[in-house]
Structures are given as C-alpha cells and as structure tokens.
Amino acid sequence: MNIKVKRNYLEIKFLKDLKETTQISEKYAVNLVDPVDYQLNKFFYKNIGKNHNWVDRLIWTEKQWIDYVSDKKVKTYVLKNEKNFSGYFELILHPEKSEVEIAYLGLLEEYQNKKLGSYLLSTAIKNSFLNKPKRVWVHTCSLDHKNALNNYIARGMKIFKTETVFL
C-alpha cells in the first residue's frame, strides 16, 4: 500500500487558550477508566480505528495491551451516553518534557457528527492541564475523521509541524 498522508502536529500551551465546548447533554459523561481495562482500549482502538487506518496496535498481544494500559503515564477516559460507550481518549504523560500527548481520541461511528467530538476534545485538553504541563500536543492526519483537524484548531490548538508520509 502506498498512500500519501498529510500529518499535522498541534499543540496548546495554556488552558486559557482552550475554546471549550461544554457538555452537550446530561446524558453524556467522561470518566477516567480506573482500574485500567485493556479490553476497553482495544475495543475503542479497533472500532474507531477501522475507518481511519489505525493498524499499529492490531498485532499487539494481550500482554502488550495490558503493559500499555498499566503504565502509570497512560490515562484512558471513556465517554458514555448513559450506560453506552460513545468514545474515548488516551493521554500519555511525558513528565521529563513537562507535556501531555493526546495519543488517541475518537467516537464510535454512531456518535459522530453530533458535536460530541468538540466536547470530548475539550475534556481531553482540560484533563491534560491537570498535570500542569508546558504544553498539550496531538497529531492527526488526512486519514482521520474529516472534522478532526478543524476540531483541534477550533479548540485553540495550533499547528507546529506538518509532514507528508507514505503508508
């Protein structure tokens, strides 16, 4: 496969720069997954990623998944619509650099295009700043949801690097 992909790296350095989207409905809540549950991360990665070429982790063993989610630097948050899973995000803390990476963020297909992505991203950024980083960053690419890049920019993130890669 030889697909040309544009990748953008974005950052936000101050919580005051967040253009927050508040909760859409009382039916939705975002909560930290505690205790960790690798099956949740694997479920969201596979189901959200299937339409966006998320393939790196598809070969992971159960032990790799468990090791990943058990790392104290990894925090997983789940968006629920009442009792139904709707989306998630993973934060990776990089204390040595004083930054937080939004590693994955997404909604299950039936919850897309309902303004929930902006709420989920706002929550991810706010939770990232609880760790008092110098910056919060993420990367997105042309294979991600068509609204992903615009959502990051609309929330106050700025592009700091762009590259083209071939998959």
mmCIF file of C-alpha atoms in Angstrom:
data_model
loop_
_atom_site.group_PDB
_atom_site.id
_atom_site.type_symbol
_atom_site.label_atom_id
_atom_site.label_comp_id
_atom_site.label_asym_id
_atom_site.label_seq_id
_atom_site.Cartn_x
_atom_site.Cartn_y
_atom_site.Cartn_z
ATOM 1 C CA MET A 1 0.000 0.000 0.000
ATOM 2 C CA ASN A 2 1.413 3.389 -0.963
ATOM 3 C CA ILE A 3 -0.922 6.086 0.327
ATOM 4 C CA LYS A 4 0.179 9.705 0.626
ATOM 5 C CA VAL A 5 -0.803 11.012 4.060
ATOM 6 C CA LYS A 6 -0.528 14.539 5.428
ATOM 7 C CA ARG A 7 0.197 14.584 9.156
ATOM 8 C CA ASN A 8 -0.266 17.673 11.332
ATOM 9 C CA TYR A 9 1.126 18.121 14.822
ATOM 10 C CA LEU A 10 -0.772 20.567 17.015
ATOM 11 C CA GLU A 11 -0.255 21.994 20.482
ATOM 12 C CA ILE A 12 -1.852 24.186 23.096
ATOM 13 C CA LYS A 13 0.324 25.727 25.797
ATOM 14 C CA PHE A 14 -2.164 27.363 28.146
ATOM 15 C CA LEU A 15 -5.532 26.236 29.427
ATOM 16 C CA LYS A 16 -6.770 29.821 28.986
ATOM 17 C CA ASP A 17 -6.365 29.338 25.212
ATOM 18 C CA LEU A 18 -8.875 26.488 25.165
ATOM 19 C CA LYS A 19 -12.046 27.399 23.299
ATOM 20 C CA GLU A 20 -14.145 24.998 25.300
ATOM 21 C CA THR A 21 -17.250 23.208 24.195
ATOM 22 C CA THR A 22 -19.341 22.385 27.209
ATOM 23 C CA GLN A 23 -21.362 19.261 27.792
ATOM 24 C CA ILE A 24 -23.967 18.678 25.102
ATOM 25 C CA SER A 25 -26.455 16.799 27.301
ATOM 26 C CA GLU A 26 -26.727 15.491 30.841
ATOM 27 C CA LYS A 27 -26.846 12.003 29.298
ATOM 28 C CA TYR A 28 -23.121 12.174 28.487
ATOM 29 C CA ALA A 29 -20.249 11.853 30.933
ATOM 30 C CA VAL A 30 -16.490 11.396 30.611
ATOM 31 C CA ASN A 31 -14.728 9.341 33.266
ATOM 32 C CA LEU A 32 -11.241 8.040 33.912
ATOM 33 C CA VAL A 33 -11.005 4.280 33.479
ATOM 34 C CA ASP A 34 -9.941 3.136 36.940
ATOM 35 C CA PRO A 35 -8.993 0.397 37.385
ATOM 36 C CA VAL A 36 -7.470 0.110 33.932
ATOM 37 C CA ASP A 37 -9.084 -2.293 31.482
ATOM 38 C CA TYR A 38 -7.082 -3.118 28.384
ATOM 39 C CA GLN A 39 -10.203 -4.561 26.748
ATOM 40 C CA LEU A 40 -11.746 -1.063 26.628
ATOM 41 C CA ASN A 41 -8.690 0.441 24.952
ATOM 42 C CA LYS A 42 -8.554 -2.443 22.498
ATOM 43 C CA PHE A 43 -12.298 -2.176 21.768
ATOM 44 C CA PHE A 44 -12.147 1.551 21.011
ATOM 45 C CA TYR A 45 -8.897 1.294 19.062
ATOM 46 C CA LYS A 46 -10.329 -1.406 16.784
ATOM 47 C CA ASN A 47 -13.822 0.026 16.372
ATOM 48 C CA ILE A 48 -12.915 3.682 15.892
ATOM 49 C CA GLY A 49 -9.691 2.977 14.077
ATOM 50 C CA LYS A 50 -11.139 0.631 11.456
ATOM 51 C CA ASN A 51 -12.217 3.626 9.357
ATOM 52 C CA HIS A 52 -9.026 5.630 9.885
ATOM 53 C CA ASN A 53 -6.214 3.158 9.230
ATOM 54 C CA TRP A 54 -5.307 2.672 12.898
ATOM 55 C CA VAL A 55 -3.319 -0.509 12.386
ATOM 56 C CA ASP A 56 -0.170 -0.351 14.558
ATOM 57 C CA ARG A 57 -1.762 -1.995 17.598
ATOM 58 C CA LEU A 58 -3.795 -4.624 15.761
ATOM 59 C CA ILE A 59 -0.870 -7.033 16.121
ATOM 60 C CA TRP A 60 -0.451 -6.432 19.857
ATOM 61 C CA THR A 61 -0.648 -9.407 22.165
ATOM 62 C CA GLU A 62 -2.808 -9.378 25.270
ATOM 63 C CA LYS A 63 0.352 -8.800 27.323
ATOM 64 C CA GLN A 64 1.300 -5.744 25.221
ATOM 65 C CA TRP A 65 -2.161 -4.254 25.758
ATOM 66 C CA ILE A 66 -2.013 -4.916 29.490
ATOM 67 C CA ASP A 67 1.501 -3.469 29.789
ATOM 68 C CA TYR A 68 0.471 -0.363 27.870
ATOM 69 C CA VAL A 69 -2.656 0.485 29.873
ATOM 70 C CA SER A 70 -0.905 -0.419 33.148
ATOM 71 C CA ASP A 71 1.801 2.180 32.555
ATOM 72 C CA LYS A 72 1.234 4.969 35.097
ATOM 73 C CA LYS A 73 1.917 7.536 32.343
ATOM 74 C CA VAL A 74 -1.117 6.355 30.345
ATOM 75 C CA LYS A 75 -4.586 7.596 31.298
ATOM 76 C CA THR A 76 -7.719 6.416 29.480
ATOM 77 C CA TYR A 77 -11.015 8.280 29.633
ATOM 78 C CA VAL A 78 -14.322 6.990 28.303
ATOM 79 C CA LEU A 79 -17.319 8.978 27.076
ATOM 80 C CA LYS A 80 -20.619 7.299 27.850
ATOM 81 C CA ASN A 81 -24.136 8.101 26.765
ATOM 82 C CA GLU A 82 -25.905 6.975 29.929
ATOM 83 C CA LYS A 83 -24.575 3.384 30.063
ATOM 84 C CA ASN A 84 -23.484 3.095 26.419
ATOM 85 C CA PHE A 85 -19.901 3.603 25.309
ATOM 86 C CA SER A 86 -19.624 6.518 22.887
ATOM 87 C CA GLY A 87 -15.941 7.432 22.620
ATOM 88 C CA TYR A 88 -12.623 7.700 24.385
ATOM 89 C CA PHE A 89 -9.262 9.347 24.614
ATOM 90 C CA GLU A 90 -5.845 8.280 25.819
ATOM 91 C CA LEU A 91 -3.415 10.685 27.407
ATOM 92 C CA ILE A 92 0.267 9.918 27.710
ATOM 93 C CA LEU A 93 2.110 11.935 30.344
ATOM 94 C CA HIS A 94 5.672 12.883 29.474
ATOM 95 C CA PRO A 95 6.906 14.316 32.795
ATOM 96 C CA GLU A 96 10.528 14.517 31.601
ATOM 97 C CA LYS A 97 9.401 17.051 28.962
ATOM 98 C CA SER A 98 6.537 18.506 31.035
ATOM 99 C CA GLU A 99 3.999 17.728 28.333
ATOM 100 C CA VAL A 100 0.941 15.604 27.728
ATOM 101 C CA GLU A 101 0.198 13.847 24.464
ATOM 102 C CA ILE A 102 -3.346 13.136 23.389
ATOM 103 C CA ALA A 103 -2.424 9.775 21.894
ATOM 104 C CA TYR A 104 -5.863 8.694 20.663
ATOM 105 C CA LEU A 105 -9.238 10.376 20.648
ATOM 106 C CA GLY A 106 -12.358 9.289 18.852
ATOM 107 C CA LEU A 107 -16.027 8.491 18.762
ATOM 108 C CA LEU A 108 -17.790 5.331 17.731
ATOM 109 C CA GLU A 109 -19.387 5.771 14.329
ATOM 110 C CA GLU A 110 -22.972 6.130 15.591
ATOM 111 C CA TYR A 111 -21.920 9.076 17.795
ATOM 112 C CA GLN A 112 -20.018 11.010 15.133
ATOM 113 C CA ASN A 113 -21.243 14.291 13.635
ATOM 114 C CA LYS A 114 -23.240 15.207 16.753
ATOM 115 C CA LYS A 115 -20.817 17.829 18.164
ATOM 116 C CA LEU A 116 -19.550 15.277 20.670
ATOM 117 C CA GLY A 117 -16.011 15.390 19.259
ATOM 118 C CA SER A 118 -15.578 19.003 20.334
ATOM 119 C CA TYR A 119 -16.841 18.164 23.831
ATOM 120 C CA LEU A 120 -14.547 15.121 24.041
ATOM 121 C CA LEU A 121 -11.525 17.131 22.887
ATOM 122 C CA SER A 122 -12.308 19.983 25.303
ATOM 123 C CA THR A 123 -12.410 17.442 28.111
ATOM 124 C CA ALA A 124 -9.153 15.830 26.971
ATOM 125 C CA ILE A 125 -7.371 19.188 26.950
ATOM 126 C CA LYS A 126 -8.770 20.192 30.352
ATOM 127 C CA ASN A 127 -7.754 16.860 31.889
ATOM 128 C CA SER A 128 -4.300 17.162 30.332
ATOM 129 C CA PHE A 129 -3.753 20.502 32.047
ATOM 130 C CA LEU A 130 -4.494 18.928 35.454
ATOM 131 C CA ASN A 131 -0.908 17.652 35.158
ATOM 132 C CA LYS A 132 0.419 21.227 34.771
ATOM 133 C CA PRO A 133 2.330 20.586 31.527
ATOM 134 C CA LYS A 134 4.119 23.227 29.469
ATOM 135 C CA ARG A 135 2.084 22.013 26.530
ATOM 136 C CA VAL A 136 -0.501 19.506 25.349
ATOM 137 C CA TRP A 137 0.023 18.098 21.882
ATOM 138 C CA VAL A 138 -1.539 15.739 19.394
ATOM 139 C CA HIS A 139 -1.052 14.639 15.838
ATOM 140 C CA THR A 140 -3.747 13.996 13.283
ATOM 141 C CA CYS A 141 -3.604 13.009 9.660
ATOM 142 C CA SER A 142 -5.601 13.067 6.469
ATOM 143 C CA LEU A 143 -6.887 9.538 7.213
ATOM 144 C CA ASP A 144 -8.606 10.674 10.419
ATOM 145 C CA HIS A 145 -12.211 11.890 10.572
ATOM 146 C CA LYS A 146 -12.828 14.745 8.127
ATOM 147 C CA ASN A 147 -13.552 17.131 11.042
ATOM 148 C CA ALA A 148 -10.565 16.162 13.210
ATOM 149 C CA LEU A 149 -8.116 18.872 12.159
ATOM 150 C CA ASN A 150 -10.762 21.597 12.245
ATOM 151 C CA ASN A 151 -11.852 20.451 15.708
ATOM 152 C CA TYR A 152 -8.307 20.728 17.084
ATOM 153 C CA ILE A 153 -7.880 24.195 15.615
ATOM 154 C CA ALA A 154 -11.334 25.322 16.773
ATOM 155 C CA ARG A 155 -10.454 24.303 20.349
ATOM 156 C CA GLY A 156 -7.415 26.607 20.278
ATOM 157 C CA MET A 157 -4.648 24.241 19.238
ATOM 158 C CA LYS A 158 -2.017 25.490 16.791
ATOM 159 C CA ILE A 159 -0.155 23.533 14.128
ATOM 160 C CA PHE A 160 3.568 23.415 14.895
ATOM 161 C CA LYS A 161 4.693 20.846 12.339
ATOM 162 C CA THR A 162 3.365 19.324 9.125
ATOM 163 C CA GLU A 163 4.790 16.423 7.173
ATOM 164 C CA THR A 164 3.858 14.108 4.350
ATOM 165 C CA VAL A 165 4.387 10.395 4.797
ATOM 166 C CA PHE A 166 3.646 7.365 2.661
ATOM 167 C CA LEU A 167 1.955 4.333 4.164
#
